[in-house]
């Protein structure tokens, strides 16, 4: 059963437990998604009541924006402490090796993390690019550095000498949906966002949207779907889709079909894989939403999914139709980033995509630098978390245990 909570109800509770200086605004999107709570200091430990308000904000609004963090105060270890309330932080596969191989070739293991050597990690490349911009200090393998620039660690302080260009946006996806227990909450801490604008008012030129060029997708989807996929923001915003609103807008028979649907997800081609539902019900709000109902969200990296009981061709057709529904403008929200922002999203209730961005940049003014943490499991009102060893071994890659500072 859906128990809807209004912006004013969340605001009243937020003022009661965070103080009257907190300003709550929302929804941020026309679909009803997104709530902003301004005036919270996430460097301070949170009380159970405070955590409860934030959990409810996410459960009802799918995306929560907590701007204005003091980056001198909110260190990455403190950001990871905050993330522990949402679930167990998961090491990102780009940060570790297993048996000498990149962690991206994933699988369940209980073995210890073998951290990638520092010079191979994104931090070293980011730090080498500009004298006036370095990553916030961290060692945790849970921190994913998201940056549109790389220097050469053997020749620090020199921006790249190749041509500046605009990289196309990514593909619509949710974070790490390809494990039996998917990630459900991800969050960014924004260090830098690009400020320059071209004469037309945007950071990047209008991206090429010809349906004749399928990249980065597989060829063969309809022109309508391809055009919707490629309509991405141009100021470095992260593009989101509200899959709760999109599910609610489906006709009743299509909703029923989605509720019955199971998709086979596989880590690698040839794996037997496992069956996963695409409709999830949020345990706090009762909202139903679509989780990664995408035929091939990681072309060339993970195999496309198939719908249980359907052929590959029929699976693609049905899921492409669903994706075309989801990507309609009324369910979309482009979230602008600013330094000091923390933005949290529920991967069961949203899709997202990275925008086109300048790469090979000459100036740190064009830098887009953020840190992502992602969490699995149940929220925790108090810390440290009490996850059992067997659960951690089964679901958190490489045996990582998040420290609480
Ligand atoms: Fe992502």
Short mmCIF file of N, CA and C in Angstrom, two decimals, residues 207-360:
data_model
loop_
_atom_site.label_atom_id
_atom_site.label_comp_id
_atom_site.label_asym_id
_atom_site.label_seq_id
_atom_site.Cartn_x
_atom_site.Cartn_y
_atom_site.Cartn_z
N UNK A 207 24.82 17.94 -28.74
CA UNK A 207 25.37 16.64 -29.15
C UNK A 207 24.71 16.11 -30.42
N UNK A 208 25.45 15.31 -31.10
CA UNK A 208 24.95 14.66 -32.31
C UNK A 208 23.85 13.68 -31.88
N UNK A 209 22.67 13.79 -32.50
CA UNK A 209 21.57 12.92 -32.08
C UNK A 209 21.02 12.08 -33.23
N UNK A 210 21.80 11.91 -34.30
CA UNK A 210 21.29 11.15 -35.43
C UNK A 210 20.98 9.71 -35.03
N UNK A 211 19.77 9.26 -35.30
CA UNK A 211 19.46 7.85 -34.99
C UNK A 211 20.25 6.89 -35.86
N UNK A 212 20.91 7.43 -36.91
CA UNK A 212 21.70 6.54 -37.77
C UNK A 212 23.00 6.11 -37.11
N UNK A 213 23.43 6.84 -36.09
CA UNK A 213 24.66 6.46 -35.38
C UNK A 213 24.25 5.83 -34.04
N UNK A 214 24.28 4.51 -33.94
CA UNK A 214 23.76 3.89 -32.72
C UNK A 214 24.66 4.07 -31.50
N UNK A 215 25.94 4.34 -31.69
CA UNK A 215 26.86 4.35 -30.55
C UNK A 215 26.40 5.33 -29.48
N UNK A 216 26.52 5.04 -28.21
CA UNK A 216 27.14 3.86 -27.62
C UNK A 216 26.19 2.66 -27.46
N UNK A 217 25.04 2.68 -28.16
CA UNK A 217 24.08 1.58 -28.05
C UNK A 217 24.29 0.57 -29.17
N UNK A 218 23.69 -0.59 -29.04
CA UNK A 218 23.63 -1.52 -30.17
C UNK A 218 22.70 -0.95 -31.22
N UNK A 219 22.98 -1.26 -32.48
CA UNK A 219 22.07 -0.86 -33.57
C UNK A 219 20.78 -1.67 -33.45
N UNK A 220 19.72 -1.14 -34.05
CA UNK A 220 18.52 -1.95 -34.19
C UNK A 220 17.33 -1.47 -33.37
N UNK A 221 17.49 -0.40 -32.56
CA UNK A 221 16.33 0.13 -31.84
C UNK A 221 15.62 1.16 -32.72
N UNK A 222 14.39 1.47 -32.37
CA UNK A 222 13.60 2.40 -33.19
C UNK A 222 14.21 3.80 -33.12
N UNK A 223 13.90 4.60 -34.16
CA UNK A 223 14.38 5.98 -34.18
C UNK A 223 13.85 6.76 -32.97
N UNK A 224 12.60 6.49 -32.61
CA UNK A 224 12.02 7.20 -31.46
C UNK A 224 12.83 6.93 -30.20
N UNK A 225 13.13 5.64 -29.94
CA UNK A 225 13.90 5.31 -28.74
C UNK A 225 15.30 5.90 -28.82
N UNK A 226 15.95 5.79 -29.98
CA UNK A 226 17.31 6.29 -30.09
C UNK A 226 17.36 7.80 -29.85
N UNK A 227 16.37 8.52 -30.38
CA UNK A 227 16.34 9.97 -30.20
C UNK A 227 16.13 10.32 -28.73
N UNK A 228 15.23 9.61 -28.06
CA UNK A 228 14.99 9.90 -26.63
C UNK A 228 16.23 9.58 -25.81
N UNK A 229 16.91 8.47 -26.15
CA UNK A 229 18.12 8.09 -25.40
C UNK A 229 19.17 9.19 -25.44
N UNK A 230 19.26 9.84 -26.62
CA UNK A 230 20.38 10.78 -26.83
C UNK A 230 20.03 12.22 -26.47
N UNK A 231 18.81 12.46 -26.01
CA UNK A 231 18.48 13.81 -25.57
C UNK A 231 19.01 14.01 -24.16
N UNK A 232 20.23 14.50 -24.07
CA UNK A 232 20.92 14.60 -22.77
C UNK A 232 21.26 16.05 -22.47
N UNK A 233 21.38 16.37 -21.18
CA UNK A 233 21.66 17.75 -20.80
C UNK A 233 23.05 18.19 -21.24
N UNK A 234 23.26 19.51 -21.32
CA UNK A 234 24.49 20.04 -21.91
C UNK A 234 25.32 20.88 -20.95
N UNK A 235 24.96 20.88 -19.68
CA UNK A 235 25.75 21.64 -18.70
C UNK A 235 26.37 20.73 -17.65
N UNK A 236 26.60 19.48 -18.00
CA UNK A 236 27.24 18.55 -17.07
C UNK A 236 26.30 17.95 -16.05
N UNK A 237 24.99 18.16 -16.21
CA UNK A 237 24.03 17.58 -15.27
C UNK A 237 23.99 16.05 -15.41
N UNK A 238 23.63 15.38 -14.35
CA UNK A 238 23.32 13.95 -14.45
C UNK A 238 21.84 13.83 -14.82
N UNK A 239 21.57 12.99 -15.82
CA UNK A 239 20.20 12.83 -16.30
C UNK A 239 19.55 11.66 -15.55
N UNK A 240 18.34 11.90 -15.03
CA UNK A 240 17.62 10.85 -14.29
C UNK A 240 16.26 10.59 -14.94
N UNK A 241 15.76 9.38 -14.72
CA UNK A 241 14.39 9.02 -15.05
C UNK A 241 13.72 8.54 -13.77
N UNK A 242 12.49 8.99 -13.56
CA UNK A 242 11.71 8.60 -12.39
C UNK A 242 10.92 7.35 -12.77
N UNK A 243 11.41 6.17 -12.35
CA UNK A 243 10.75 4.93 -12.79
C UNK A 243 9.53 4.59 -11.93
N UNK A 244 9.33 5.31 -10.84
CA UNK A 244 8.08 5.13 -10.07
C UNK A 244 6.94 5.85 -10.80
N UNK A 245 7.19 7.10 -11.23
CA UNK A 245 6.16 7.83 -11.97
C UNK A 245 5.87 7.14 -13.30
N UNK A 246 6.92 6.63 -13.96
CA UNK A 246 6.73 5.98 -15.25
C UNK A 246 5.93 4.70 -15.09
N UNK A 247 6.16 3.97 -14.00
CA UNK A 247 5.38 2.75 -13.76
C UNK A 247 3.92 3.11 -13.48
N UNK A 248 3.71 4.13 -12.66
CA UNK A 248 2.34 4.54 -12.31
C UNK A 248 1.55 4.95 -13.54
N UNK A 249 2.26 5.46 -14.58
CA UNK A 249 1.57 5.95 -15.78
C UNK A 249 1.24 4.85 -16.77
N UNK A 250 1.74 3.63 -16.54
CA UNK A 250 1.43 2.52 -17.45
C UNK A 250 -0.02 2.09 -17.28
N UNK A 251 -0.65 1.59 -18.35
CA UNK A 251 -1.99 1.01 -18.20
C UNK A 251 -1.94 -0.20 -17.25
N UNK A 252 -3.08 -0.51 -16.65
CA UNK A 252 -3.12 -1.56 -15.63
C UNK A 252 -2.62 -2.90 -16.16
N UNK A 253 -2.95 -3.23 -17.43
CA UNK A 253 -2.50 -4.54 -17.94
C UNK A 253 -0.99 -4.57 -18.13
N UNK A 254 -0.41 -3.46 -18.54
CA UNK A 254 1.05 -3.41 -18.69
C UNK A 254 1.72 -3.48 -17.31
N UNK A 255 1.13 -2.83 -16.32
CA UNK A 255 1.67 -2.93 -14.95
C UNK A 255 1.66 -4.38 -14.48
N UNK A 256 0.53 -5.07 -14.76
CA UNK A 256 0.42 -6.47 -14.31
C UNK A 256 1.47 -7.33 -15.00
N UNK A 257 1.69 -7.06 -16.30
CA UNK A 257 2.69 -7.84 -17.05
C UNK A 257 4.09 -7.59 -16.45
N UNK A 258 4.37 -6.34 -16.14
CA UNK A 258 5.69 -6.02 -15.54
C UNK A 258 5.85 -6.70 -14.18
N UNK A 259 4.79 -6.73 -13.40
CA UNK A 259 4.89 -7.37 -12.06
C UNK A 259 5.21 -8.85 -12.20
N UNK A 260 4.70 -9.47 -13.25
CA UNK A 260 4.97 -10.91 -13.45
C UNK A 260 6.34 -11.16 -14.08
N UNK A 261 6.89 -10.16 -14.73
CA UNK A 261 8.09 -10.36 -15.54
C UNK A 261 9.32 -10.65 -14.68
N UNK A 262 10.12 -11.62 -15.16
CA UNK A 262 11.43 -11.87 -14.56
C UNK A 262 12.46 -11.78 -15.68
N UNK A 263 13.56 -11.11 -15.43
CA UNK A 263 14.60 -11.05 -16.45
C UNK A 263 15.82 -11.85 -15.97
N UNK A 264 16.46 -12.49 -16.93
CA UNK A 264 17.67 -13.25 -16.59
C UNK A 264 18.87 -12.33 -16.75
N UNK A 265 19.54 -12.07 -15.63
CA UNK A 265 20.75 -11.25 -15.65
C UNK A 265 21.96 -12.17 -15.57
N UNK A 266 23.00 -11.82 -16.26
CA UNK A 266 24.21 -12.63 -16.24
C UNK A 266 25.42 -11.71 -16.17
N UNK A 267 26.43 -12.17 -15.45
CA UNK A 267 27.67 -11.39 -15.38
C UNK A 267 28.41 -11.45 -16.70
N UNK A 268 28.47 -12.65 -17.27
CA UNK A 268 29.24 -12.84 -18.49
C UNK A 268 28.48 -13.75 -19.43
N UNK A 269 28.74 -13.59 -20.71
CA UNK A 269 28.14 -14.42 -21.74
C UNK A 269 28.37 -15.89 -21.40
N UNK A 270 27.32 -16.70 -21.50
CA UNK A 270 27.49 -18.13 -21.24
C UNK A 270 27.19 -18.52 -19.80
N UNK A 271 27.15 -17.55 -18.87
CA UNK A 271 26.78 -17.86 -17.49
C UNK A 271 25.30 -18.28 -17.44
N UNK A 272 24.95 -19.16 -16.49
CA UNK A 272 23.52 -19.46 -16.35
C UNK A 272 22.73 -18.25 -15.85
N UNK A 273 23.35 -17.40 -15.04
CA UNK A 273 22.68 -16.21 -14.55
C UNK A 273 21.60 -16.52 -13.52
N UNK A 274 20.74 -15.54 -13.28
CA UNK A 274 19.67 -15.69 -12.28
C UNK A 274 18.50 -14.83 -12.72
N UNK A 275 17.33 -15.12 -12.16
CA UNK A 275 16.13 -14.37 -12.53
C UNK A 275 15.87 -13.26 -11.52
N UNK A 276 15.55 -12.08 -12.03
CA UNK A 276 15.30 -10.93 -11.16
C UNK A 276 14.00 -10.26 -11.56
N UNK A 277 13.24 -9.75 -10.57
CA UNK A 277 12.03 -8.98 -10.90
C UNK A 277 12.42 -7.61 -11.44
N UNK A 278 11.54 -7.00 -12.22
CA UNK A 278 11.81 -5.61 -12.63
C UNK A 278 10.93 -4.63 -11.87
N UNK A 279 9.92 -5.13 -11.15
CA UNK A 279 9.11 -4.23 -10.32
C UNK A 279 9.52 -4.42 -8.87
N UNK A 280 9.80 -3.34 -8.22
CA UNK A 280 10.16 -3.36 -6.80
C UNK A 280 9.17 -2.49 -6.04
N UNK A 281 8.92 -2.87 -4.82
CA UNK A 281 8.05 -2.06 -3.95
C UNK A 281 8.90 -1.51 -2.82
N UNK A 282 8.94 -0.20 -2.70
CA UNK A 282 9.75 0.39 -1.65
C UNK A 282 9.15 0.06 -0.28
N UNK A 283 9.96 -0.50 0.62
CA UNK A 283 9.39 -0.95 1.90
C UNK A 283 8.95 0.19 2.81
N UNK A 284 9.43 1.41 2.62
CA UNK A 284 9.02 2.52 3.48
C UNK A 284 7.80 3.25 2.93
N UNK A 285 7.76 3.45 1.60
CA UNK A 285 6.69 4.26 1.03
C UNK A 285 5.61 3.42 0.34
N UNK A 286 5.94 2.17 0.02
CA UNK A 286 4.99 1.34 -0.72
C UNK A 286 4.95 1.65 -2.21
N UNK A 287 5.79 2.60 -2.66
CA UNK A 287 5.80 2.96 -4.08
C UNK A 287 6.36 1.82 -4.91
N UNK A 288 5.67 1.51 -6.00
CA UNK A 288 6.20 0.52 -6.95
C UNK A 288 7.00 1.25 -8.03
N UNK A 289 8.06 0.63 -8.46
CA UNK A 289 8.92 1.27 -9.46
C UNK A 289 9.61 0.19 -10.28
N UNK A 290 10.20 0.61 -11.38
CA UNK A 290 10.89 -0.32 -12.27
C UNK A 290 12.39 -0.28 -11.99
N UNK A 291 12.98 -1.46 -11.81
CA UNK A 291 14.42 -1.55 -11.58
C UNK A 291 15.10 -2.08 -12.83
N UNK A 292 15.90 -1.25 -13.46
CA UNK A 292 16.71 -1.63 -14.62
C UNK A 292 15.95 -2.47 -15.64
N UNK A 293 14.83 -1.93 -16.16
CA UNK A 293 14.08 -2.68 -17.17
C UNK A 293 14.66 -2.40 -18.55
N UNK A 294 15.95 -2.62 -18.70
CA UNK A 294 16.68 -2.23 -19.90
C UNK A 294 17.28 -3.48 -20.53
N UNK A 295 17.13 -3.59 -21.85
CA UNK A 295 17.61 -4.80 -22.54
C UNK A 295 19.14 -4.91 -22.47
N UNK A 296 19.84 -3.83 -22.79
CA UNK A 296 21.32 -3.88 -22.77
C UNK A 296 21.83 -2.55 -22.24
N UNK A 297 21.96 -2.44 -20.91
CA UNK A 297 22.37 -1.14 -20.35
C UNK A 297 23.89 -0.98 -20.37
N UNK A 298 24.63 -2.08 -20.64
CA UNK A 298 26.11 -1.97 -20.69
C UNK A 298 26.61 -2.70 -21.94
N UNK A 299 26.34 -2.11 -23.12
CA UNK A 299 26.71 -2.81 -24.35
C UNK A 299 28.20 -3.15 -24.38
N UNK A 300 28.50 -4.40 -24.64
CA UNK A 300 29.90 -4.82 -24.75
C UNK A 300 30.56 -5.12 -23.42
N UNK A 301 29.89 -4.80 -22.30
CA UNK A 301 30.48 -5.06 -20.98
C UNK A 301 29.74 -6.21 -20.28
N UNK A 302 28.41 -6.12 -20.26
CA UNK A 302 27.58 -7.19 -19.70
C UNK A 302 26.61 -7.66 -20.79
N UNK A 303 26.25 -8.96 -20.78
CA UNK A 303 25.32 -9.43 -21.82
C UNK A 303 23.94 -8.80 -21.66
N UNK A 304 23.20 -8.63 -22.78
CA UNK A 304 21.80 -8.18 -22.66
C UNK A 304 21.01 -9.17 -21.81
N UNK A 305 19.92 -8.68 -21.21
CA UNK A 305 19.07 -9.57 -20.42
C UNK A 305 18.05 -10.23 -21.34
N UNK A 306 17.49 -11.34 -20.89
CA UNK A 306 16.35 -11.91 -21.60
C UNK A 306 15.20 -12.04 -20.61
N UNK A 307 13.98 -11.89 -21.13
CA UNK A 307 12.80 -12.06 -20.29
C UNK A 307 12.52 -13.55 -20.20
N UNK A 308 12.31 -14.03 -19.00
CA UNK A 308 12.04 -15.45 -18.79
C UNK A 308 10.82 -15.86 -19.61
N UNK A 309 10.98 -16.89 -20.43
CA UNK A 309 9.88 -17.38 -21.24
C UNK A 309 9.77 -16.73 -22.61
N UNK A 310 10.66 -15.77 -22.91
CA UNK A 310 10.60 -15.07 -24.21
C UNK A 310 11.91 -15.32 -24.97
N UNK A 311 11.82 -15.19 -26.29
CA UNK A 311 13.03 -15.29 -27.11
C UNK A 311 13.88 -14.03 -26.89
N UNK A 312 15.13 -14.08 -27.39
CA UNK A 312 15.98 -12.89 -27.30
C UNK A 312 15.36 -11.72 -28.05
N UNK A 313 14.81 -12.03 -29.26
CA UNK A 313 14.23 -10.96 -30.07
C UNK A 313 13.01 -10.33 -29.40
N UNK A 314 12.15 -11.18 -28.84
CA UNK A 314 10.95 -10.65 -28.17
C UNK A 314 11.34 -9.90 -26.91
N UNK A 315 12.37 -10.38 -26.21
CA UNK A 315 12.83 -9.69 -25.00
C UNK A 315 13.28 -8.28 -25.34
N UNK A 316 14.05 -8.18 -26.42
CA UNK A 316 14.53 -6.85 -26.80
C UNK A 316 13.37 -5.95 -27.18
N UNK A 317 12.44 -6.48 -27.95
CA UNK A 317 11.32 -5.64 -28.40
C UNK A 317 10.50 -5.12 -27.22
N UNK A 318 10.17 -6.03 -26.30
CA UNK A 318 9.35 -5.62 -25.14
C UNK A 318 10.09 -4.61 -24.27
N UNK A 319 11.38 -4.85 -24.04
CA UNK A 319 12.13 -3.95 -23.16
C UNK A 319 12.45 -2.62 -23.85
N UNK A 320 12.66 -2.66 -25.17
CA UNK A 320 12.85 -1.40 -25.89
C UNK A 320 11.57 -0.54 -25.81
N UNK A 321 10.41 -1.19 -25.91
CA UNK A 321 9.15 -0.43 -25.79
C UNK A 321 9.03 0.20 -24.40
N UNK A 322 9.44 -0.57 -23.40
CA UNK A 322 9.38 -0.04 -22.04
C UNK A 322 10.36 1.12 -21.86
N UNK A 323 11.55 0.97 -22.42
CA UNK A 323 12.55 2.05 -22.31
C UNK A 323 12.05 3.32 -23.01
N UNK A 324 11.42 3.15 -24.17
CA UNK A 324 10.89 4.32 -24.88
C UNK A 324 9.82 5.03 -24.03
N UNK A 325 9.04 4.25 -23.30
CA UNK A 325 8.04 4.84 -22.38
C UNK A 325 8.74 5.61 -21.26
N UNK A 326 9.76 4.97 -20.66
CA UNK A 326 10.46 5.58 -19.52
C UNK A 326 11.15 6.89 -19.88
N UNK A 327 11.69 6.96 -21.12
CA UNK A 327 12.52 8.12 -21.47
C UNK A 327 11.71 9.31 -21.98
N UNK A 328 10.39 9.26 -21.85
CA UNK A 328 9.57 10.41 -22.24
C UNK A 328 9.87 11.59 -21.31
N UNK A 329 9.77 12.81 -21.85
CA UNK A 329 10.18 13.99 -21.08
C UNK A 329 9.49 14.12 -19.72
N UNK A 330 8.25 13.66 -19.60
CA UNK A 330 7.54 13.87 -18.32
C UNK A 330 8.13 13.07 -17.16
N UNK A 331 8.97 12.07 -17.46
CA UNK A 331 9.57 11.28 -16.38
C UNK A 331 11.05 11.63 -16.18
N UNK A 332 11.53 12.62 -16.93
CA UNK A 332 12.96 12.96 -16.92
C UNK A 332 13.25 14.10 -15.96
N UNK A 333 14.47 14.08 -15.42
CA UNK A 333 14.93 15.18 -14.56
C UNK A 333 16.45 15.29 -14.70
N UNK A 334 16.92 16.44 -15.16
CA UNK A 334 18.35 16.67 -15.29
C UNK A 334 18.82 17.40 -14.05
N UNK A 335 19.71 16.76 -13.30
CA UNK A 335 20.11 17.31 -12.01
C UNK A 335 21.45 18.04 -12.13
N UNK A 336 21.41 19.37 -11.92
CA UNK A 336 22.61 20.20 -12.01
C UNK A 336 23.48 20.00 -10.77
N UNK A 337 24.79 20.05 -10.97
CA UNK A 337 25.73 19.83 -9.86
C UNK A 337 26.45 21.13 -9.50
N UNK A 338 26.74 21.27 -8.22
CA UNK A 338 27.54 22.41 -7.74
C UNK A 338 28.45 21.90 -6.62
N UNK A 339 29.64 22.52 -6.48
CA UNK A 339 30.54 22.07 -5.41
C UNK A 339 29.85 22.07 -4.05
N UNK A 340 30.09 21.01 -3.28
CA UNK A 340 29.48 20.91 -1.96
C UNK A 340 28.15 20.19 -1.95
N UNK A 341 27.68 19.79 -3.12
CA UNK A 341 26.42 19.03 -3.19
C UNK A 341 26.62 17.58 -2.77
N UNK A 342 25.68 17.06 -2.01
CA UNK A 342 25.52 15.61 -1.91
C UNK A 342 24.18 15.28 -2.56
N UNK A 343 24.19 14.36 -3.52
CA UNK A 343 22.97 13.94 -4.20
C UNK A 343 22.85 12.43 -4.08
N UNK A 344 21.71 11.98 -3.58
CA UNK A 344 21.48 10.56 -3.30
C UNK A 344 20.35 10.09 -4.20
N UNK A 345 20.51 8.92 -4.82
CA UNK A 345 19.39 8.39 -5.61
C UNK A 345 19.19 6.91 -5.31
N UNK A 346 17.92 6.51 -5.46
CA UNK A 346 17.53 5.12 -5.25
C UNK A 346 17.56 4.44 -6.61
N UNK A 347 18.46 3.48 -6.78
CA UNK A 347 18.60 2.82 -8.09
C UNK A 347 17.41 1.93 -8.44
N UNK A 348 16.59 1.56 -7.44
CA UNK A 348 15.39 0.79 -7.74
C UNK A 348 14.27 1.68 -8.29
N UNK A 349 14.41 2.99 -8.11
CA UNK A 349 13.32 3.90 -8.47
C UNK A 349 13.72 4.92 -9.53
N UNK A 350 14.92 4.76 -10.07
CA UNK A 350 15.41 5.71 -11.08
C UNK A 350 16.28 4.97 -12.09
N UNK A 351 16.45 5.60 -13.25
CA UNK A 351 17.56 5.30 -14.15
C UNK A 351 18.39 6.57 -14.21
N UNK A 352 19.64 6.45 -14.63
CA UNK A 352 20.41 7.68 -14.85
C UNK A 352 21.38 7.50 -15.99
N UNK A 353 21.95 8.63 -16.40
CA UNK A 353 22.90 8.62 -17.50
C UNK A 353 23.87 9.77 -17.32
N UNK A 354 25.11 9.57 -17.80
CA UNK A 354 26.09 10.65 -17.75
C UNK A 354 25.94 11.48 -19.02
N UNK A 355 26.12 12.80 -18.88
CA UNK A 355 25.88 13.69 -20.01
C UNK A 355 27.10 13.76 -20.93
N UNK A 356 26.93 14.34 -22.12
CA UNK A 356 28.12 14.65 -22.91
C UNK A 356 28.98 15.63 -22.14
N UNK A 357 30.29 15.50 -22.24
CA UNK A 357 31.15 16.43 -21.51
C UNK A 357 32.46 16.68 -22.21
N UNK A 358 33.04 17.84 -21.90
CA UNK A 358 34.34 18.18 -22.47
C UNK A 358 35.39 17.29 -21.86
N UNK A 359 36.28 16.80 -22.70
CA UNK A 359 37.42 16.01 -22.24
C UNK A 359 38.68 16.59 -22.89
N UNK A 360 39.81 16.21 -22.33
CA UNK A 360 41.07 16.81 -22.80
C UNK A 360 41.11 18.29 -22.46
#
